[in-house]
XYZ file of C-alpha atoms in Angstrom:
740
model
C 37.356 -35.565 -17.147
C 35.546 -33.134 -19.767
C 32.261 -33.326 -20.615
C 31.756 -34.440 -24.369
C 28.649 -32.027 -25.383
C 28.987 -33.480 -28.760
C 26.238 -35.669 -27.559
C 23.597 -33.338 -28.090
C 24.723 -31.774 -31.035
C 21.336 -33.222 -33.049
C 19.160 -31.810 -30.776
C 20.739 -28.012 -30.532
C 20.310 -28.336 -33.986
C 15.839 -27.803 -33.314
C 14.829 -23.778 -33.065
C 14.631 -22.561 -30.021
C 15.757 -25.601 -27.893
C 17.390 -24.530 -24.608
C 20.044 -27.030 -23.775
C 21.708 -25.075 -21.612
C 18.628 -24.890 -19.462
C 17.926 -28.678 -20.439
C 20.971 -29.732 -18.497
C 19.808 -27.801 -15.326
C 16.954 -29.541 -15.154
C 16.440 -32.323 -12.396
C 13.207 -34.985 -12.773
C 11.344 -36.701 -10.291
C 9.930 -39.785 -12.086
C 7.816 -41.619 -9.294
C 7.502 -45.043 -10.382
C 9.683 -46.554 -12.770
C 6.712 -49.132 -14.721
C 5.819 -48.919 -17.602
C 5.496 -44.997 -18.455
C 8.730 -44.163 -15.391
C 10.868 -46.424 -17.485
C 10.759 -44.604 -20.410
C 10.670 -41.382 -19.029
C 13.540 -42.235 -17.052
C 15.498 -43.113 -20.086
C 14.353 -40.469 -21.855
C 15.375 -37.715 -19.257
C 19.124 -39.178 -19.569
C 19.252 -38.759 -23.458
C 17.984 -35.241 -23.235
C 20.339 -34.214 -20.855
C 19.120 -33.480 -17.527
C 21.209 -32.749 -14.785
C 19.951 -34.572 -12.232
C 16.756 -37.416 -11.378
C 15.441 -39.131 -8.732
C 13.579 -42.710 -9.046
C 11.126 -44.046 -7.102
C 9.970 -47.515 -6.716
C 9.033 -50.374 -4.106
C 8.182 -53.308 -6.205
C 9.891 -56.115 -7.997
C 10.150 -56.531 -11.741
C 7.355 -59.742 -13.179
C 7.251 -61.363 -16.041
C 3.906 -59.689 -17.153
C 6.133 -56.276 -16.922
C 8.437 -57.059 -19.683
C 6.060 -56.229 -22.399
C 6.096 -52.556 -21.555
C 8.694 -52.068 -19.296
C 11.506 -51.381 -21.828
C 14.420 -51.189 -19.089
C 13.865 -54.513 -17.969
C 14.639 -58.023 -19.636
C 14.095 -61.804 -17.990
C 17.125 -61.757 -15.954
C 15.500 -58.918 -13.783
C 12.545 -60.728 -13.580
C 12.137 -61.100 -9.324
C 14.969 -58.039 -8.926
C 14.336 -54.980 -7.185
C 12.594 -52.140 -9.774
C 15.088 -50.104 -8.875
C 18.135 -51.767 -8.842
C 17.372 -52.996 -12.390
C 16.248 -49.684 -13.412
C 19.898 -48.215 -12.256
C 21.873 -51.036 -14.217
C 19.952 -50.569 -17.478
C 20.501 -46.769 -17.459
C 24.073 -47.045 -17.186
C 23.442 -48.017 -21.157
C 21.551 -45.143 -21.460
C 23.204 -42.550 -19.229
C 25.219 -39.428 -20.973
C 25.846 -36.783 -18.185
C 22.799 -37.276 -15.403
C 22.873 -37.982 -11.663
C 20.592 -40.680 -10.588
C 19.556 -40.638 -7.563
C 17.555 -44.377 -6.316
C 14.716 -44.138 -3.717
C 13.840 -47.889 -3.401
C 10.660 -47.212 -0.553
C 6.799 -46.993 0.129
C 5.474 -43.879 -1.337
C 2.889 -43.702 1.222
C 4.895 -44.381 3.905
C 7.597 -42.174 3.283
C 6.192 -38.955 2.099
C 8.622 -36.688 3.850
C 11.564 -38.405 1.839
C 9.623 -37.976 -1.164
C 8.906 -34.240 -0.009
C 12.751 -33.875 0.682
C 13.631 -35.023 -2.550
C 11.237 -32.840 -4.703
C 12.612 -29.442 -2.968
C 15.471 -29.874 -5.763
C 13.466 -30.879 -8.145
C 11.878 -28.805 -11.695
C 9.324 -31.227 -12.445
C 7.371 -34.220 -11.393
C 6.543 -37.345 -13.530
C 3.860 -39.261 -11.699
C 3.676 -42.234 -12.804
C 2.430 -44.349 -9.938
C -1.000 -45.621 -10.048
C -2.253 -45.371 -6.624
C -5.071 -43.401 -7.466
C -7.055 -39.860 -7.796
C -5.891 -38.614 -3.743
C -2.564 -39.585 -4.749
C -2.350 -37.433 -7.862
C -4.267 -35.053 -5.735
C -0.992 -35.331 -3.321
C 1.194 -34.778 -5.429
C 0.048 -31.995 -7.646
C -0.532 -30.471 -4.826
C 3.461 -30.871 -3.450
C 4.141 -29.167 -7.117
C 2.145 -26.278 -6.042
C 3.530 -25.487 -2.992
C 7.098 -26.270 -4.654
C 6.362 -24.177 -7.502
C 7.219 -26.681 -10.425
C 5.181 -28.480 -12.637
C 3.716 -31.641 -12.684
C 3.111 -34.763 -15.348
C 1.048 -37.333 -14.875
C 0.316 -40.136 -17.124
C -2.226 -43.797 -17.559
C -2.219 -45.987 -20.296
C -5.343 -48.516 -20.354
C -5.705 -51.150 -23.258
C -5.593 -48.871 -26.479
C -5.899 -45.905 -24.968
C -3.383 -42.846 -23.460
C -3.843 -40.155 -21.207
C -1.769 -37.402 -19.625
C -1.954 -34.487 -17.925
C 0.131 -31.187 -17.676
C -0.810 -29.113 -14.508
C 1.429 -26.042 -14.313
C 3.240 -24.296 -11.337
C 0.549 -21.337 -11.625
C -2.160 -23.720 -10.999
C -5.659 -23.355 -12.772
C -6.604 -25.820 -13.175
C -5.816 -28.167 -10.784
C -6.344 -32.285 -10.644
C -9.182 -31.212 -8.075
C -10.707 -28.732 -10.670
C -10.753 -31.434 -13.455
C -11.356 -34.278 -11.387
C -14.400 -33.623 -8.305
C -13.460 -35.785 -5.355
C -15.740 -35.415 -2.556
C -13.728 -36.784 0.765
C -13.192 -33.369 2.262
C -11.521 -34.565 5.508
C -8.889 -35.843 3.028
C -8.500 -33.186 0.740
C -8.110 -30.812 3.748
C -4.917 -32.517 5.235
C -3.336 -31.980 1.397
C -3.641 -28.799 1.022
C -0.813 -27.190 -0.465
C 0.148 -24.785 2.858
C 0.430 -28.416 4.649
C 1.409 -31.381 1.873
C 5.278 -30.396 3.037
C 4.472 -30.831 6.766
C 2.815 -34.387 6.432
C 5.575 -37.447 7.629
C 3.412 -40.087 5.907
C 0.002 -40.119 3.410
C -1.127 -43.698 4.257
C -4.549 -41.901 5.491
C -5.660 -41.717 1.595
C -8.271 -44.071 -0.051
C -6.822 -46.143 -2.872
C -8.774 -46.469 -5.813
C -10.060 -49.744 -6.914
C -8.433 -49.945 -10.126
C -9.086 -53.000 -12.997
C -6.099 -55.401 -13.971
C -3.537 -53.210 -16.150
C -3.964 -53.704 -19.754
C -1.576 -52.168 -22.155
C 1.453 -53.249 -24.586
C 4.455 -51.228 -25.141
C 3.658 -48.298 -27.801
C 1.046 -47.340 -25.709
C 2.702 -47.112 -22.652
C 6.188 -45.602 -24.387
C 4.373 -43.016 -26.709
C 2.440 -41.636 -23.751
C 5.480 -41.517 -21.562
C 7.005 -39.618 -24.122
C 4.471 -37.083 -24.941
C 5.136 -36.344 -21.181
C 8.213 -35.449 -21.907
C 7.771 -33.783 -24.795
C 5.003 -31.694 -23.305
C 7.437 -30.489 -20.128
C 9.991 -30.041 -23.005
C 7.219 -27.730 -24.860
C 6.936 -25.829 -21.330
C 10.288 -25.123 -20.713
C 10.505 -23.568 -24.358
C 7.640 -20.908 -22.988
C 5.066 -22.453 -24.353
C 2.073 -21.554 -22.051
C -0.609 -22.762 -24.125
C -0.318 -26.474 -22.585
C -3.431 -28.319 -22.667
C -4.324 -29.781 -19.414
C -5.609 -33.028 -20.589
C -4.663 -35.242 -23.748
C -6.205 -38.208 -24.869
C -5.191 -40.418 -27.692
C -7.203 -43.652 -28.566
C -4.993 -45.871 -30.904
C -7.777 -48.096 -32.340
C -9.865 -45.144 -33.706
C -6.811 -42.733 -34.207
C -8.996 -40.467 -32.114
C -6.870 -37.356 -30.468
C -8.695 -35.260 -27.782
C -6.792 -32.278 -26.017
C -8.233 -29.361 -24.122
C -7.516 -26.650 -21.669
C -10.341 -28.179 -19.024
C -11.774 -25.254 -16.885
C -10.568 -24.233 -13.126
C -13.028 -24.138 -10.204
C -12.698 -20.693 -9.563
C -13.321 -21.850 -5.801
C -10.601 -24.138 -5.738
C -8.832 -24.786 -2.744
C -5.808 -25.866 -4.396
C -5.396 -23.574 -6.972
C -7.379 -20.484 -6.849
C -5.825 -17.623 -6.962
C -7.919 -13.988 -6.336
C -8.412 -11.839 -8.929
C -7.899 -9.290 -6.002
C -3.816 -10.523 -5.794
C -0.784 -9.955 -8.412
C 0.192 -13.490 -9.899
C 3.755 -12.768 -10.189
C 5.223 -15.237 -8.159
C 7.792 -14.460 -5.596
C 9.936 -17.206 -3.540
C 10.995 -16.817 -0.135
C 12.978 -18.580 2.049
C 13.732 -18.816 6.077
C 16.152 -17.241 7.918
C 17.867 -16.838 11.303
C 15.758 -13.743 13.368
C 12.956 -13.907 15.630
C 9.413 -12.998 15.304
C 7.002 -10.599 17.920
C 3.750 -9.360 18.199
C 3.135 -5.872 20.374
C -0.017 -5.642 21.730
C 0.438 -2.607 23.709
C 3.140 0.398 22.974
C 4.655 4.094 24.780
C 5.492 6.955 22.929
C 9.195 8.174 23.683
C 8.284 11.716 24.485
C 10.740 12.642 26.780
C 13.112 15.756 26.269
C 15.969 13.274 25.300
C 14.201 10.991 23.718
C 13.107 13.855 21.524
C 16.439 15.284 21.028
C 17.200 11.799 19.560
C 14.721 11.876 16.913
C 15.389 15.184 15.976
C 19.350 14.162 15.559
C 18.233 11.484 13.572
C 16.044 13.623 11.591
C 19.193 16.217 10.306
C 22.308 13.956 10.767
C 23.500 10.932 9.271
C 24.422 7.119 11.940
C 27.507 9.012 12.364
C 27.535 7.718 16.298
C 27.294 4.296 14.745
C 31.140 4.648 13.425
C 32.783 5.189 10.321
C 30.973 2.540 8.112
C 28.048 4.249 8.598
C 28.696 8.061 8.365
C 26.897 8.627 5.079
C 24.436 6.679 6.274
C 20.315 7.968 6.368
C 17.258 6.234 7.112
C 13.700 6.813 6.867
C 12.309 10.091 9.195
C 9.143 12.002 9.977
C 8.843 14.323 12.446
C 7.281 12.152 15.324
C 8.083 11.100 18.519
C 9.571 6.946 17.999
C 7.152 3.861 19.997
C 7.990 1.419 22.440
C 6.576 -2.079 22.954
C 5.206 -2.371 26.474
C 3.241 -5.844 25.976
C 3.915 -8.882 23.628
C 1.478 -11.605 22.405
C 2.409 -15.412 22.708
C 3.811 -15.959 19.112
C 2.467 -19.700 19.201
C -0.774 -18.199 18.518
C 0.110 -17.564 15.005
C 0.008 -20.095 12.318
C 3.310 -22.194 12.532
C 4.856 -20.846 9.306
C 5.132 -17.482 10.537
C 7.020 -18.268 13.311
C 9.931 -17.791 11.995
C 10.793 -14.781 9.654
C 11.338 -14.951 5.590
C 12.824 -13.150 3.066
C 12.390 -12.896 -0.524
C 15.118 -14.970 -2.933
C 15.779 -15.402 -6.582
C 15.364 -19.247 -6.741
C 12.404 -21.354 -6.347
C 11.930 -22.685 -2.941
C 8.738 -24.462 -1.160
C 7.396 -21.050 0.208
C 5.428 -19.152 -2.749
C 3.362 -16.346 -2.810
C 3.053 -13.003 -5.020
C 4.581 -10.151 -5.789
C 3.424 -6.667 -4.287
C 5.729 -3.905 -4.503
C 9.200 -3.731 -4.629
C 9.847 -4.524 -0.779
C 6.631 -6.822 -0.088
C 5.231 -9.771 -0.730
C 2.112 -11.662 0.009
C 1.693 -15.400 0.799
C -1.483 -17.777 1.523
C -1.035 -19.305 4.663
C -3.812 -22.045 5.580
C -6.951 -19.865 4.158
C -5.532 -16.908 5.008
C -3.383 -14.140 2.787
C -0.742 -12.455 5.157
C 1.552 -9.407 3.302
C 5.373 -9.286 4.640
C 5.815 -5.663 4.111
C 9.672 -4.858 4.096
C 11.267 -8.304 2.998
C 13.790 -7.372 0.800
C 14.200 -5.330 -2.563
C 12.784 -7.605 -5.100
C 15.023 -10.275 -4.709
C 18.037 -8.634 -4.070
C 17.653 -9.104 0.365
C 18.598 -5.458 1.715
C 20.883 -3.100 -1.230
C 22.393 -0.096 -0.092
C 21.697 2.522 -2.774
C 23.198 5.985 -3.338
C 21.202 8.932 -2.475
C 21.565 12.156 -4.433
C 20.926 16.109 -3.342
C 20.555 18.034 -6.647
C 22.280 15.201 -8.977
C 25.314 14.565 -6.343
C 25.562 11.884 -4.428
C 25.636 12.865 -0.808
C 24.458 9.689 1.518
C 23.354 6.535 1.216
C 20.211 4.209 2.079
C 19.504 0.476 3.057
C 16.458 -0.455 0.847
C 13.833 -3.248 1.193
C 13.420 -3.507 4.836
C 11.913 -1.453 7.756
C 13.754 -0.301 10.612
C 12.688 -0.324 14.293
C 11.266 2.900 14.457
C 9.365 2.528 11.054
C 7.978 -0.738 11.786
C 6.890 -0.410 15.267
C 5.586 3.539 14.666
C 3.615 1.846 11.177
C 2.458 -1.253 12.953
C 0.815 0.872 16.288
C -0.799 3.209 13.711
C -2.270 0.496 11.553
C -3.445 -1.207 14.940
C -4.914 1.915 16.104
C -6.824 3.015 12.747
C -7.943 -0.417 12.300
C -9.669 0.242 15.061
C -11.153 3.814 13.903
C -11.775 2.796 10.471
C -13.833 0.261 12.353
C -15.742 2.062 14.400
C -16.441 4.662 11.340
C -17.729 1.419 9.263
C -14.793 1.578 6.895
C -13.064 -1.775 6.236
C -9.412 -2.644 7.247
C -7.013 -3.316 4.407
C -4.087 -4.859 6.472
C -4.694 -6.867 10.173
C -1.323 -6.498 12.130
C -0.426 -10.059 12.729
C 3.502 -9.890 13.533
C 7.098 -8.347 13.262
C 9.930 -9.826 11.705
C 13.292 -9.086 12.992
C 16.113 -10.237 11.275
C 19.741 -11.506 12.184
C 21.611 -12.076 8.837
C 24.604 -13.838 8.946
C 25.545 -11.664 5.847
C 25.003 -8.253 6.774
C 26.788 -5.176 5.867
C 25.625 -3.229 8.064
C 24.706 -5.307 10.818
C 24.031 -2.262 13.463
C 20.972 -0.725 11.205
C 18.445 -3.343 12.594
C 16.214 -4.609 9.816
C 12.372 -5.680 10.293
C 9.537 -6.719 8.498
C 5.629 -6.028 9.165
C 3.423 -8.852 8.900
C -0.113 -8.348 7.835
C -3.204 -10.669 7.387
C -4.902 -8.870 3.893
C -8.077 -9.776 2.025
C -6.356 -7.618 -1.396
C -3.430 -6.228 -3.154
C -5.412 -4.419 -6.021
C -4.820 -0.683 -5.467
C -6.887 2.052 -6.259
C -4.862 3.938 -9.060
C -2.304 0.900 -9.738
C -5.143 -1.153 -11.170
C -8.725 -0.374 -10.408
C -9.103 2.707 -11.982
C -6.555 1.332 -15.359
C -8.808 -1.438 -15.631
C -11.853 0.238 -15.538
C -11.003 2.203 -18.322
C -9.070 -0.764 -20.294
C -12.699 -2.191 -19.956
C -14.688 0.821 -21.599
C -13.941 -1.201 -25.248
C -15.510 -3.956 -24.720
C -18.186 -2.445 -21.969
C -19.852 0.151 -23.759
C -22.865 -0.901 -26.183
C -23.583 2.559 -27.651
C -23.804 5.809 -26.542
C -24.852 9.621 -27.945
C -21.123 10.543 -28.402
C -22.323 14.574 -29.560
C -24.880 14.240 -26.753
C -22.050 13.451 -24.299
C -19.712 16.727 -25.613
C -22.700 18.949 -25.735
C -22.228 18.281 -21.770
C -19.228 20.054 -21.119
C -18.953 23.886 -20.970
C -17.405 25.544 -23.753
C -14.296 26.705 -21.343
C -13.874 22.703 -21.409
C -12.166 22.786 -25.108
C -9.143 24.028 -26.235
C -8.467 26.083 -29.184
C -8.003 23.211 -31.849
C -11.599 22.323 -30.142
C -10.400 19.025 -28.183
C -11.606 18.288 -24.683
C -9.523 19.493 -21.834
C -8.575 16.494 -19.229
C -9.550 16.178 -16.222
C -6.102 17.303 -14.513
C -6.172 20.389 -16.477
C -9.609 21.410 -16.029
C -8.988 21.071 -11.812
C -5.991 23.153 -11.811
C -7.987 25.844 -13.896
C -11.367 25.425 -11.883
C -13.170 25.127 -14.955
C -16.443 22.897 -14.544
C -17.113 19.768 -14.272
C -19.411 16.860 -15.336
C -21.508 14.100 -13.430
C -22.327 11.465 -15.901
C -24.522 10.124 -13.447
C -27.207 12.302 -14.166
C -27.724 12.016 -17.485
C -28.502 8.774 -19.996
C -25.523 9.295 -22.701
C -24.263 5.829 -21.915
C -25.324 2.499 -23.139
C -23.613 -0.370 -21.594
C -23.617 -3.730 -22.907
C -25.603 -6.468 -21.198
C -23.506 -9.059 -21.991
C -19.886 -7.310 -22.357
C -17.701 -9.539 -25.074
C -14.810 -10.325 -23.590
C -11.150 -8.722 -24.505
C -9.456 -10.785 -27.342
C -6.300 -11.284 -25.035
C -8.629 -12.781 -21.911
C -7.043 -15.986 -21.229
C -9.558 -18.984 -20.755
C -9.144 -19.494 -17.093
C -11.332 -16.030 -16.733
C -13.903 -17.346 -19.279
C -16.357 -18.875 -16.710
C -16.131 -15.928 -14.269
C -16.275 -13.051 -17.080
C -19.610 -14.911 -18.211
C -20.846 -15.034 -14.512
C -20.421 -11.742 -13.937
C -21.632 -10.637 -17.098
C -25.140 -12.262 -16.287
C -25.246 -11.052 -12.822
C -24.583 -6.915 -15.030
C -27.653 -7.809 -17.524
C -30.856 -7.278 -15.377
C -28.949 -3.820 -14.198
C -28.550 -2.723 -17.445
C -31.819 -3.629 -19.231
C -33.197 -1.940 -15.200
C -31.611 1.388 -16.513
C -32.631 1.203 -19.822
C -36.520 1.101 -18.766
C -36.053 3.700 -16.032
C -37.668 6.587 -16.723
C -35.857 9.450 -14.921
C -31.904 9.622 -15.571
C -29.888 7.269 -13.664
C -26.616 7.302 -15.494
C -24.758 4.234 -15.963
C -23.275 1.252 -13.496
C -20.117 2.776 -14.405
C -20.662 6.675 -13.615
C -22.067 5.956 -10.298
C -19.511 3.771 -9.684
C -16.829 6.408 -10.016
C -18.395 8.808 -8.037
C -19.040 6.335 -5.244
C -15.062 5.066 -5.802
C -14.296 9.647 -5.470
C -16.250 9.642 -2.539
C -14.728 6.961 -0.121
C -11.897 8.243 -1.209
C -12.691 11.707 0.217
C -14.344 10.094 3.468
C -10.981 8.241 4.496
C -9.129 11.649 3.944
C -11.699 13.735 5.414
C -11.574 10.826 8.899
C -8.261 11.620 9.056
C -8.093 15.061 9.165
C -10.952 15.112 11.740
C -9.036 12.983 14.169
C -5.579 15.047 13.760
C -3.518 12.381 11.818
C -1.116 13.189 8.954
C -1.218 10.198 6.115
C 2.493 11.168 5.736
C 3.036 14.217 4.639
C 6.371 15.777 5.998
C 10.009 17.571 4.744
C 12.747 15.535 4.530
C 15.627 17.463 5.521
C 18.274 15.428 3.789
C 17.335 14.964 0.464
C 15.554 18.691 0.547
C 12.007 16.587 -0.716
C 8.400 16.959 0.330
C 7.105 13.861 0.576
C 3.065 13.837 0.543
C 1.794 10.080 1.168
C -1.668 10.888 0.516
C -2.152 9.096 -2.812
C -5.133 7.117 -4.146
C -2.412 3.838 -4.486
C -2.719 3.964 -0.394
C -6.193 2.364 -1.562
C -7.029 -0.783 -2.173
C -9.954 -2.361 -3.353
C -11.992 -4.807 -0.978
C -13.275 -8.187 -2.281
C -17.064 -7.655 -1.326
C -17.040 -10.725 0.995
C -15.546 -7.894 3.183
C -17.099 -5.502 2.125
C -18.247 -3.358 5.308
C -21.561 -0.955 4.944
C -21.155 -1.279 1.414
C -17.783 0.349 0.954
C -15.508 -0.829 -2.071
C -11.946 0.230 -0.820
C -9.936 0.376 2.086
C -7.094 2.807 3.541
C -4.134 0.503 3.015
C -0.336 1.940 3.681
C 0.342 4.107 6.601
C 4.682 3.479 6.683
C 4.649 7.415 7.135
C 1.761 8.132 9.190
C 1.679 10.242 12.374
C -0.711 11.847 14.666
C -0.367 15.839 15.271
C 0.075 14.648 19.352
C 2.780 12.544 18.213
C 4.841 15.144 16.270
C 8.030 16.273 17.280
C 7.349 19.597 19.266
C 8.586 22.518 17.702
C 8.807 20.562 14.041
C 5.224 21.327 13.093
C 3.108 24.149 14.391
C -0.903 25.034 13.985
C -0.194 26.430 10.756
C 2.125 24.227 9.414
C -0.240 21.205 10.308
C -3.129 23.131 8.564
C -0.841 23.385 5.421
C 0.182 20.339 5.121
C -3.225 18.880 5.626
C -4.264 21.105 2.913
C -1.315 19.460 0.605
C -3.210 16.026 1.286
C -6.285 16.850 -0.100
C -4.835 18.600 -3.155
C -1.949 16.066 -3.711
C -5.085 13.436 -3.625
C -7.271 15.223 -5.750
C -5.047 15.635 -8.611
C -4.055 12.351 -8.676
C -7.631 11.391 -8.670
C -7.943 13.578 -11.615
C -4.978 11.300 -13.365
C -2.237 13.892 -13.056
C 0.515 11.350 -11.865
C 2.407 9.418 -14.449
C 2.715 6.442 -12.655
C 4.458 3.360 -14.750
C 2.792 0.364 -13.497
C 4.100 -2.072 -16.169
C 0.372 -2.285 -18.072
C -0.109 -2.410 -22.014
C -1.870 -0.215 -23.287
C -5.368 -1.272 -23.986
C -6.152 0.625 -27.449
C -9.305 2.878 -27.056
C -10.964 4.942 -29.685
C -10.745 8.500 -29.824
C -13.874 8.543 -28.481
C -13.714 6.357 -25.465
C -10.363 8.106 -24.233
C -12.841 11.500 -23.806
C -15.473 8.979 -22.018
C -12.709 8.463 -19.671
C -12.422 12.210 -19.026
C -15.809 12.530 -18.405
C -15.608 9.638 -15.776
C -12.779 10.998 -13.821
C -14.524 14.389 -13.672
C -17.167 12.444 -12.261
C -14.798 11.145 -9.910
C -13.436 13.979 -8.502
C -16.900 15.093 -8.490
C -17.823 12.525 -5.667
C -14.490 13.354 -3.709
C -15.030 16.826 -3.529
C -18.538 16.030 -1.994
C -16.759 14.051 0.976
C -14.472 16.748 1.405
C -16.806 19.636 2.085
C -19.073 16.980 4.364
C -21.656 16.499 1.561
C -23.841 12.923 2.976
C -23.370 10.406 0.689
C -25.783 10.105 -1.795
C -28.630 7.177 -1.960
C -27.453 4.994 -4.925
C -29.720 3.373 -7.258
C -30.092 0.065 -4.874
C -30.547 -1.813 -8.577
C -27.729 -0.280 -9.863
C -25.458 -0.843 -6.749
C -25.844 -4.374 -7.511
C -23.810 -4.311 -10.735
C -21.178 -2.440 -8.728
C -19.043 -5.666 -7.904
C -19.651 -7.491 -10.687
C -18.161 -4.525 -13.145
C -15.287 -4.870 -11.061
C -14.625 -8.031 -11.150
C -14.762 -7.556 -14.841
C -12.362 -4.716 -14.729
C -9.912 -7.121 -12.660
C -9.947 -9.672 -15.278
C -8.623 -6.830 -17.884
C -6.273 -6.018 -15.447
C -4.732 -9.791 -16.003
C -4.965 -9.076 -19.437
C -2.958 -5.539 -18.775
C -0.231 -7.106 -16.614
C -0.088 -10.535 -18.659
């Protein structure tokens, strides 16, 4: 039978009304009482695809004044049965699933149903810890939750978006840490029941039909606004019928909330995963495959497609570097891993219970317990493992699989990260990735099953890369950071050779290329930073509190610099020098230990690869900093040692040349020569601020060159050092502005 689409003719006339989207929605109505009756009715009249209704009570005579699905004939009958009967009169196209059960005792069944849903409407009046459990479930599933309540002549309703911030625990401070710990988003779906939660000692309810019905409709209306793209919905709204007073506001998030806090140090773009067939293993020890036959096999792979695997693979190439392969000789016990990562994950297009954050094209991160884990090689965006053409001089020559790691690249990187973590530790440098495990995928639908597909799992503390986020955000911060400065004096610091024929300041990449003199902004007092930087106009309210906290930390340091008689520069000029020096330190540590970051000549594509660039260093959160270091080396997927390089591929002269290229490429990238497209929207800067960026990049390069040249790290003024992380955190808030 053809569905009657004329039912929704009038609501389709509403501007921007997304009826097609509405008809794909699945709602969960928890409690069929004063709120739930009206919500269920409204969802049916709107044309939802499906709704679940849950209750475990019977209709009492005192319910009839406000629970509009029930009549006198339903007294003493099941609320669920009565609601199903009445909804038949209101339903236009919606599948209705009844769930008559005790919600606390049957929590696992609620979880199973919620996995199908796009929104939860919570009208069960058990207490705040029940509300926490429901919203924690919403956070874990990545779906919004609406909560409502009425009392006498007042109604209230909250709306919590799937991104969190704030959540119920931010809004209503609760002190039972033991219960809250059991209800965390990473655990909430594993619970069979939640009978352990304390109930509130609620007074006898007092309400009427218009109080309950209007509250219900406002809860539904709020979700409809969300579906239409409104992201400025208040967290909490109150209405007092007797005074006609309406109060609504976006409540402040607790930046340290265990339930919803999303660190500045990770991207906020959601990323969904699903579990797939395969196995997880933990490498503990490795052996280099360097026999004559094994080396010949490596050489063959670097020059030929995978013809040995058959006709289907005759054009397939996989990444190869001039290094021997590794073999695992000892494995760890996967039972030592969190249960959640004992089974492989892959990125997917649809919403699932497993929500994380994007991290590059083929990686993602996910919070498990209290730790973040990075899955490197878990799918090409949401397309799993696609096959694409490889062009040489514009002509398609080969094909390659994208989105995964391969056995030899996975094992080599895991071994390199393990060894380099120890090397960094010995030299007082923080570790960006802690090797945790490897996924080996065994997919049912795999068009190239003979090519093994792997994903490396690392515990990580940040995903904020130097070139991708830190430097653009610091420069975007200038518009609100600089309080005053002597522009004329600033330009006088540059040598005359730094100006072109039109008297415009030559930028740092050109200056580096032409070997023009650079300036060190640490040694001059031309820049005055604001003691209280004004928030950028696009900063979201959720970051206001943190902005004020970090500004307060910087204020006394700015005042100290102003009063200091000697030239100590500014916080940002010292910070740039420090960042440059740390990059140079990492580059030289690898050179000293005869490790290539990943420089080689690709025999297939005829490209020259150099993996030495500033996006291979991440900003370390202050609590993970070691010896005051701000940065940690990051990606080593192409790294290899001189010792493990394939004989006859790299001689002494080639090795030296490639290491010099790594230093040079990093220098030009830091100067700003590479034109990356990071998806940022530009922060408008004046011409003067653009010129200031040049001086800061100069200072960055001077720090880098000092480390490359073997100079000792300068002793930064301890007072100025205190301002590094507050300024970086302000910049990361700007980073959110540039990403949103």
